[in-house]
């Protein structure tokens, strides 16, 4: 592709150079031609000017002659003034002619001769131009002689001027002919330039259009290559990367992110971000690799381990090579391959090669196990060869249909003989689709066994190509009759479960309304007895009344706690934005009386807004702070510290999670009575109490509710404590 591109570029340069030369050459010829036409035009005009000026000169001479004659005849000075004016015009015209014919020696000579004649004539006439001299022209013989000579000179002047005019006419004919010839060439040259320019434009358009078509083909090929390369990366489990050594910018392919267990562009493609995925024991190896790339501008194959985002450890092999040495940009192109399967296969191969007999035995065992698995799993396997359109059935495939192995020839026709009449079209359509597309969907149909029993079968299949290149389809057919019957039974049980849930909801309603109603009456009657009959009771009666009052209070608290636990247990999943700062404010308001009574000090850091269930978060904060207040020391002012931070799962050892999942981490630390750490998990169990009900009030439900709320938010809750020191409850809630 590069070679073709080079040839095309070189050809374009040659064509452009030739075209430019042709246009410049024709332009020069045209310029020269236009210059010649302009010169010819100027010469023609020059000839006309000389011709006109000669006629003008002769006209002035005639005016001079006529004026002199008028003066001599009339003896009036007005004719003498015209005579002098005509002589002045003669001199000016003669000077102009001398200038116009300065480049013509012949005409200059003619002008010299003409000048002599004109001078002689003026000399003859000059004798009579003085007004003070009175001459009798009739008796003066000299005047007659001079007049005759002047007339002859006028004729000579006319002849000389005619000769000069004839000469200019000859010049005019030649120059006019030359001008006409040049003018006739102008359209030809103009059309030639236009034609050649059009040819060049058409050719340029043709070449440009052709190159554009080639460019489209190249871009299409590049798009296909990019797609195939992307698919190759996915199938071969490798990713590509670029490292610009000049700008230190790295770029990852989409599959590079995938082999790290991330979505494409899930994080910025920087070396530091990549190092966060490298196994801690191999980070020095990767750092040395990076240093080697910078120093040597190359990377030989290197192997190291990474920890994917899901915590799985994989083996990677990276290699790279410098690209663009001839340009200012130095870019190392690299390939990183996930070789975990290859390493595992090599390990397995080494172990297997050591004892080939063991392998064969294992294969036999595996084959026998497969046979037994088919029997135990109540399924059979089969293979369809697309080239020969023949089937192969496993032994248990025959047994599923009520036959001994190899009892009949495996074929679609024999299978259809046993398919239930209502389901035959399903099998026919699936077989046709398999032959046309090489795929069939999962299908369910009924079979009539040899003994007439109707069974339900489910078939799944997948096409593959073996090492010899033969395309086949391998499938499994399972007898799912029992599963079908179990499913029907499960549907019935689900209906029963829904009824039980409805009954449980009714029970909750009874517990929350009907059950509390008689309890409220009992407490009302107890209150009335205390107010009106307490003084009439004996000491035993007063003691019994006090016990009844406490028992009814515990009963009310227990019912409320159970209702709270039941409400939490339903797990409302309608998450919204929950501002934990507002939740804390509401909690402190709710517990304000208890806080004031114990003079508790509560300190907190700024919290965040999370995705959660608002009322459950409110219940969580209330229960945790209430628990710290309940189990505070009598001798010390209660102090509760609430701290917040964002953290990564792999940085929290207690989570036992090596992924990059982000969590909101919130801790509640108090200075209460604490407990033994061995009881850290028991306290979250329902109805579990570490202290007697006479020591501390409670039902053992509050922390169980906290645990259930955190479970509903897919988080974690832990308790760490030390007797007489205090307790810390730490909760982790996913960021999203």
PDB file of N, CA, C and O in Angstrom, residues 182-220:
ATOM      1  N   UNK A 182      -0.625  38.834 -37.270  1.00  0.00           N
ATOM      2  CA  UNK A 182      -0.513  38.617 -35.821  1.00  0.00           C
ATOM      3  C   UNK A 182      -1.889  38.579 -35.158  1.00  0.00           C
ATOM      4  O   UNK A 182      -2.125  37.787 -34.237  1.00  0.00           O
ATOM      5  N   UNK A 183      -2.781  39.460 -35.633  1.00  0.00           N
ATOM      6  CA  UNK A 183      -4.136  39.460 -35.074  1.00  0.00           C
ATOM      7  C   UNK A 183      -4.831  38.131 -35.346  1.00  0.00           C
ATOM      8  O   UNK A 183      -5.569  37.594 -34.513  1.00  0.00           O
ATOM      9  N   UNK A 184      -4.588  37.570 -36.545  1.00  0.00           N
ATOM     10  CA  UNK A 184      -5.229  36.290 -36.885  1.00  0.00           C
ATOM     11  C   UNK A 184      -4.731  35.161 -36.001  1.00  0.00           C
ATOM     12  O   UNK A 184      -5.431  34.165 -35.785  1.00  0.00           O
ATOM     13  N   UNK A 185      -3.486  35.280 -35.488  1.00  0.00           N
ATOM     14  CA  UNK A 185      -2.949  34.225 -34.610  1.00  0.00           C
ATOM     15  C   UNK A 185      -3.495  34.317 -33.181  1.00  0.00           C
ATOM     16  O   UNK A 185      -3.458  33.341 -32.434  1.00  0.00           O
ATOM     17  N   UNK A 186      -3.973  35.489 -32.803  1.00  0.00           N
ATOM     18  CA  UNK A 186      -4.417  35.683 -31.413  1.00  0.00           C
ATOM     19  C   UNK A 186      -5.540  34.725 -31.012  1.00  0.00           C
ATOM     20  O   UNK A 186      -5.461  34.070 -29.958  1.00  0.00           O
ATOM     21  N   UNK A 187      -6.627  34.552 -31.797  1.00  0.00           N
ATOM     22  CA  UNK A 187      -7.677  33.591 -31.396  1.00  0.00           C
ATOM     23  C   UNK A 187      -7.144  32.174 -31.283  1.00  0.00           C
ATOM     24  O   UNK A 187      -7.558  31.417 -30.408  1.00  0.00           O
ATOM     25  N   UNK A 188      -6.203  31.840 -32.221  1.00  0.00           N
ATOM     26  CA  UNK A 188      -5.661  30.464 -32.184  1.00  0.00           C
ATOM     27  C   UNK A 188      -4.905  30.230 -30.890  1.00  0.00           C
ATOM     28  O   UNK A 188      -5.081  29.206 -30.204  1.00  0.00           O
ATOM     29  N   UNK A 189      -4.051  31.202 -30.524  1.00  0.00           N
ATOM     30  CA  UNK A 189      -3.298  31.051 -29.279  1.00  0.00           C
ATOM     31  C   UNK A 189      -4.233  31.052 -28.070  1.00  0.00           C
ATOM     32  O   UNK A 189      -4.052  30.258 -27.132  1.00  0.00           O
ATOM     33  N   UNK A 190      -5.230  31.938 -28.101  1.00  0.00           N
ATOM     34  CA  UNK A 190      -6.175  31.991 -26.973  1.00  0.00           C
ATOM     35  C   UNK A 190      -6.934  30.683 -26.825  1.00  0.00           C
ATOM     36  O   UNK A 190      -7.063  30.124 -25.719  1.00  0.00           O
ATOM     37  N   UNK A 191      -7.423  30.164 -27.959  1.00  0.00           N
ATOM     38  CA  UNK A 191      -8.129  28.872 -27.921  1.00  0.00           C
ATOM     39  C   UNK A 191      -7.199  27.751 -27.508  1.00  0.00           C
ATOM     40  O   UNK A 191      -7.609  26.805 -26.815  1.00  0.00           O
ATOM     41  N   UNK A 192      -5.942  27.827 -27.921  1.00  0.00           N
ATOM     42  CA  UNK A 192      -4.968  26.787 -27.545  1.00  0.00           C
ATOM     43  C   UNK A 192      -4.767  26.775 -26.036  1.00  0.00           C
ATOM     44  O   UNK A 192      -4.761  25.708 -25.394  1.00  0.00           O
ATOM     45  N   UNK A 193      -4.592  27.977 -25.469  1.00  0.00           N
ATOM     46  CA  UNK A 193      -4.423  28.055 -24.008  1.00  0.00           C
ATOM     47  C   UNK A 193      -5.669  27.520 -23.303  1.00  0.00           C
ATOM     48  O   UNK A 193      -5.583  26.733 -22.347  1.00  0.00           O
ATOM     49  N   UNK A 194      -6.850  27.935 -23.789  1.00  0.00           N
ATOM     50  CA  UNK A 194      -8.097  27.467 -23.189  1.00  0.00           C
ATOM     51  C   UNK A 194      -8.234  25.960 -23.300  1.00  0.00           C
ATOM     52  O   UNK A 194      -8.584  25.274 -22.332  1.00  0.00           O
ATOM     53  N   UNK A 195      -7.892  25.422 -24.481  1.00  0.00           N
ATOM     54  CA  UNK A 195      -8.018  23.981 -24.700  1.00  0.00           C
ATOM     55  C   UNK A 195      -7.052  23.201 -23.805  1.00  0.00           C
ATOM     56  O   UNK A 195      -7.433  22.206 -23.166  1.00  0.00           O
ATOM     57  N   UNK A 196      -5.801  23.654 -23.790  1.00  0.00           N
ATOM     58  CA  UNK A 196      -4.801  22.955 -22.958  1.00  0.00           C
ATOM     59  C   UNK A 196      -5.175  23.058 -21.484  1.00  0.00           C
ATOM     60  O   UNK A 196      -5.052  22.086 -20.719  1.00  0.00           O
ATOM     61  N   UNK A 197      -5.654  24.256 -21.066  1.00  0.00           N
ATOM     62  CA  UNK A 197      -6.072  24.415 -19.669  1.00  0.00           C
ATOM     63  C   UNK A 197      -7.223  23.483 -19.329  1.00  0.00           C
ATOM     64  O   UNK A 197      -7.243  22.843 -18.261  1.00  0.00           O
ATOM     65  N   UNK A 198      -8.188  23.393 -20.257  1.00  0.00           N
ATOM     66  CA  UNK A 198      -9.309  22.470 -20.028  1.00  0.00           C
ATOM     67  C   UNK A 198      -8.821  21.030 -19.939  1.00  0.00           C
ATOM     68  O   UNK A 198      -9.298  20.249 -19.101  1.00  0.00           O
ATOM     69  N   UNK A 199      -7.881  20.673 -20.838  1.00  0.00           N
ATOM     70  CA  UNK A 199      -7.325  19.315 -20.782  1.00  0.00           C
ATOM     71  C   UNK A 199      -6.674  19.045 -19.429  1.00  0.00           C
ATOM     72  O   UNK A 199      -6.858  17.976 -18.826  1.00  0.00           O
ATOM     73  N   UNK A 200      -5.889  20.017 -18.967  1.00  0.00           N
ATOM     74  CA  UNK A 200      -5.230  19.846 -17.676  1.00  0.00           C
ATOM     75  C   UNK A 200      -6.244  19.752 -16.541  1.00  0.00           C
ATOM     76  O   UNK A 200      -6.089  18.928 -15.626  1.00  0.00           O
ATOM     77  N   UNK A 201      -7.299  20.589 -16.608  1.00  0.00           N
ATOM     78  CA  UNK A 201      -8.327  20.533 -15.557  1.00  0.00           C
ATOM     79  C   UNK A 201      -9.048  19.194 -15.584  1.00  0.00           C
ATOM     80  O   UNK A 201      -9.275  18.561 -14.544  1.00  0.00           O
ATOM     81  N   UNK A 202      -9.419  18.729 -16.790  1.00  0.00           N
ATOM     82  CA  UNK A 202     -10.113  17.436 -16.916  1.00  0.00           C
ATOM     83  C   UNK A 202      -9.224  16.304 -16.425  1.00  0.00           C
ATOM     84  O   UNK A 202      -9.666  15.418 -15.683  1.00  0.00           O
ATOM     85  N   UNK A 203      -7.946  16.365 -16.825  1.00  0.00           N
ATOM     86  CA  UNK A 203      -7.030  15.301 -16.401  1.00  0.00           C
ATOM     87  C   UNK A 203      -6.832  15.335 -14.874  1.00  0.00           C
ATOM     88  O   UNK A 203      -6.806  14.287 -14.216  1.00  0.00           O
ATOM     89  N   UNK A 204      -6.693  16.571 -14.351  1.00  0.00           N
ATOM     90  CA  UNK A 204      -6.526  16.698 -12.900  1.00  0.00           C
ATOM     91  C   UNK A 204      -7.762  16.176 -12.174  1.00  0.00           C
ATOM     92  O   UNK A 204      -7.648  15.475 -11.153  1.00  0.00           O
ATOM     93  N   UNK A 205      -8.957  16.518 -12.695  1.00  0.00           N
ATOM     94  CA  UNK A 205     -10.185  16.004 -12.089  1.00  0.00           C
ATOM     95  C   UNK A 205     -10.231  14.481 -12.145  1.00  0.00           C
ATOM     96  O   UNK A 205     -10.588  13.817 -11.162  1.00  0.00           O
ATOM     97  N   UNK A 206      -9.844  13.944 -13.311  1.00  0.00           N
ATOM     98  CA  UNK A 206      -9.849  12.485 -13.466  1.00  0.00           C
ATOM     99  C   UNK A 206      -8.897  11.827 -12.465  1.00  0.00           C
ATOM    100  O   UNK A 206      -9.261  10.862 -11.778  1.00  0.00           O
ATOM    101  N   UNK A 207      -7.668  12.361 -12.384  1.00  0.00           N
ATOM    102  CA  UNK A 207      -6.687  11.768 -11.470  1.00  0.00           C
ATOM    103  C   UNK A 207      -7.127  11.938 -10.020  1.00  0.00           C
ATOM    104  O   UNK A 207      -6.989  11.017  -9.204  1.00  0.00           O
ATOM    105  N   UNK A 208      -7.657  13.150  -9.706  1.00  0.00           N
ATOM    106  CA  UNK A 208      -8.105  13.385  -8.327  1.00  0.00           C
ATOM    107  C   UNK A 208      -9.246  12.453  -7.958  1.00  0.00           C
ATOM    108  O   UNK A 208      -9.261  11.855  -6.871  1.00  0.00           O
ATOM    109  N   UNK A 209     -10.213  12.313  -8.860  1.00  0.00           N
ATOM    110  CA  UNK A 209     -11.344  11.420  -8.600  1.00  0.00           C
ATOM    111  C   UNK A 209     -10.876   9.982  -8.459  1.00  0.00           C
ATOM    112  O   UNK A 209     -11.348   9.240  -7.594  1.00  0.00           O
ATOM    113  N   UNK A 210      -9.931   9.604  -9.319  1.00  0.00           N
ATOM    114  CA  UNK A 210      -9.404   8.238  -9.246  1.00  0.00           C
ATOM    115  C   UNK A 210      -8.669   8.006  -7.924  1.00  0.00           C
ATOM    116  O   UNK A 210      -8.828   6.954  -7.287  1.00  0.00           O
ATOM    117  N   UNK A 211      -7.877   9.019  -7.516  1.00  0.00           N
ATOM    118  CA  UNK A 211      -7.167   8.892  -6.241  1.00  0.00           C
ATOM    119  C   UNK A 211      -8.135   8.867  -5.068  1.00  0.00           C
ATOM    120  O   UNK A 211      -7.910   8.168  -4.072  1.00  0.00           O
ATOM    121  N   UNK A 212      -9.236   9.653  -5.182  1.00  0.00           N
ATOM    122  CA  UNK A 212     -10.244   9.620  -4.123  1.00  0.00           C
ATOM    123  C   UNK A 212     -10.880   8.242  -4.004  1.00  0.00           C
ATOM    124  O   UNK A 212     -11.140   7.750  -2.900  1.00  0.00           O
ATOM    125  N   UNK A 213     -11.149   7.623  -5.161  1.00  0.00           N
ATOM    126  CA  UNK A 213     -11.703   6.267  -5.142  1.00  0.00           C
ATOM    127  C   UNK A 213     -10.715   5.300  -4.486  1.00  0.00           C
ATOM    128  O   UNK A 213     -11.106   4.443  -3.685  1.00  0.00           O
ATOM    129  N   UNK A 214      -9.441   5.453  -4.854  1.00  0.00           N
ATOM    130  CA  UNK A 214      -8.421   4.601  -4.229  1.00  0.00           C
ATOM    131  C   UNK A 214      -8.360   4.854  -2.733  1.00  0.00           C
ATOM    132  O   UNK A 214      -8.233   3.924  -1.935  1.00  0.00           O
ATOM    133  N   UNK A 215      -8.465   6.170  -2.356  1.00  0.00           N
ATOM    134  CA  UNK A 215      -8.422   6.515  -0.940  1.00  0.00           C
ATOM    135  C   UNK A 215      -9.613   5.921  -0.193  1.00  0.00           C
ATOM    136  O   UNK A 215      -9.471   5.434   0.933  1.00  0.00           O
ATOM    137  N   UNK A 216     -10.794   5.935  -0.841  1.00  0.00           N
ATOM    138  CA  UNK A 216     -11.967   5.308  -0.217  1.00  0.00           C
ATOM    139  C   UNK A 216     -11.735   3.808  -0.029  1.00  0.00           C
ATOM    140  O   UNK A 216     -12.065   3.247   1.017  1.00  0.00           O
ATOM    141  N   UNK A 217     -11.180   3.172  -1.059  1.00  0.00           N
ATOM    142  CA  UNK A 217     -10.898   1.736  -0.945  1.00  0.00           C
ATOM    143  C   UNK A 217      -9.903   1.468   0.172  1.00  0.00           C
ATOM    144  O   UNK A 217     -10.047   0.505   0.946  1.00  0.00           O
ATOM    145  N   UNK A 218      -8.875   2.343   0.246  1.00  0.00           N
ATOM    146  CA  UNK A 218      -7.863   2.164   1.296  1.00  0.00           C
ATOM    147  C   UNK A 218      -8.490   2.355   2.669  1.00  0.00           C
ATOM    148  O   UNK A 218      -8.248   1.573   3.598  1.00  0.00           O
ATOM    149  N   UNK A 219      -9.338   3.415   2.808  1.00  0.00           N
ATOM    150  CA  UNK A 219     -10.010   3.648   4.087  1.00  0.00           C
ATOM    151  C   UNK A 219     -10.927   2.494   4.448  1.00  0.00           C
ATOM    152  O   UNK A 219     -11.028   2.102   5.619  1.00  0.00           O
ATOM    153  N   UNK A 220     -11.626   1.955   3.422  1.00  0.00           N
ATOM    154  CA  UNK A 220     -12.498   0.801   3.674  1.00  0.00           C
ATOM    155  C   UNK A 220     -11.665  -0.393   4.141  1.00  0.00           C
ATOM    156  O   UNK A 220     -12.042  -1.096   5.085  1.00  0.00           O
TER     157      UNK A 220
END
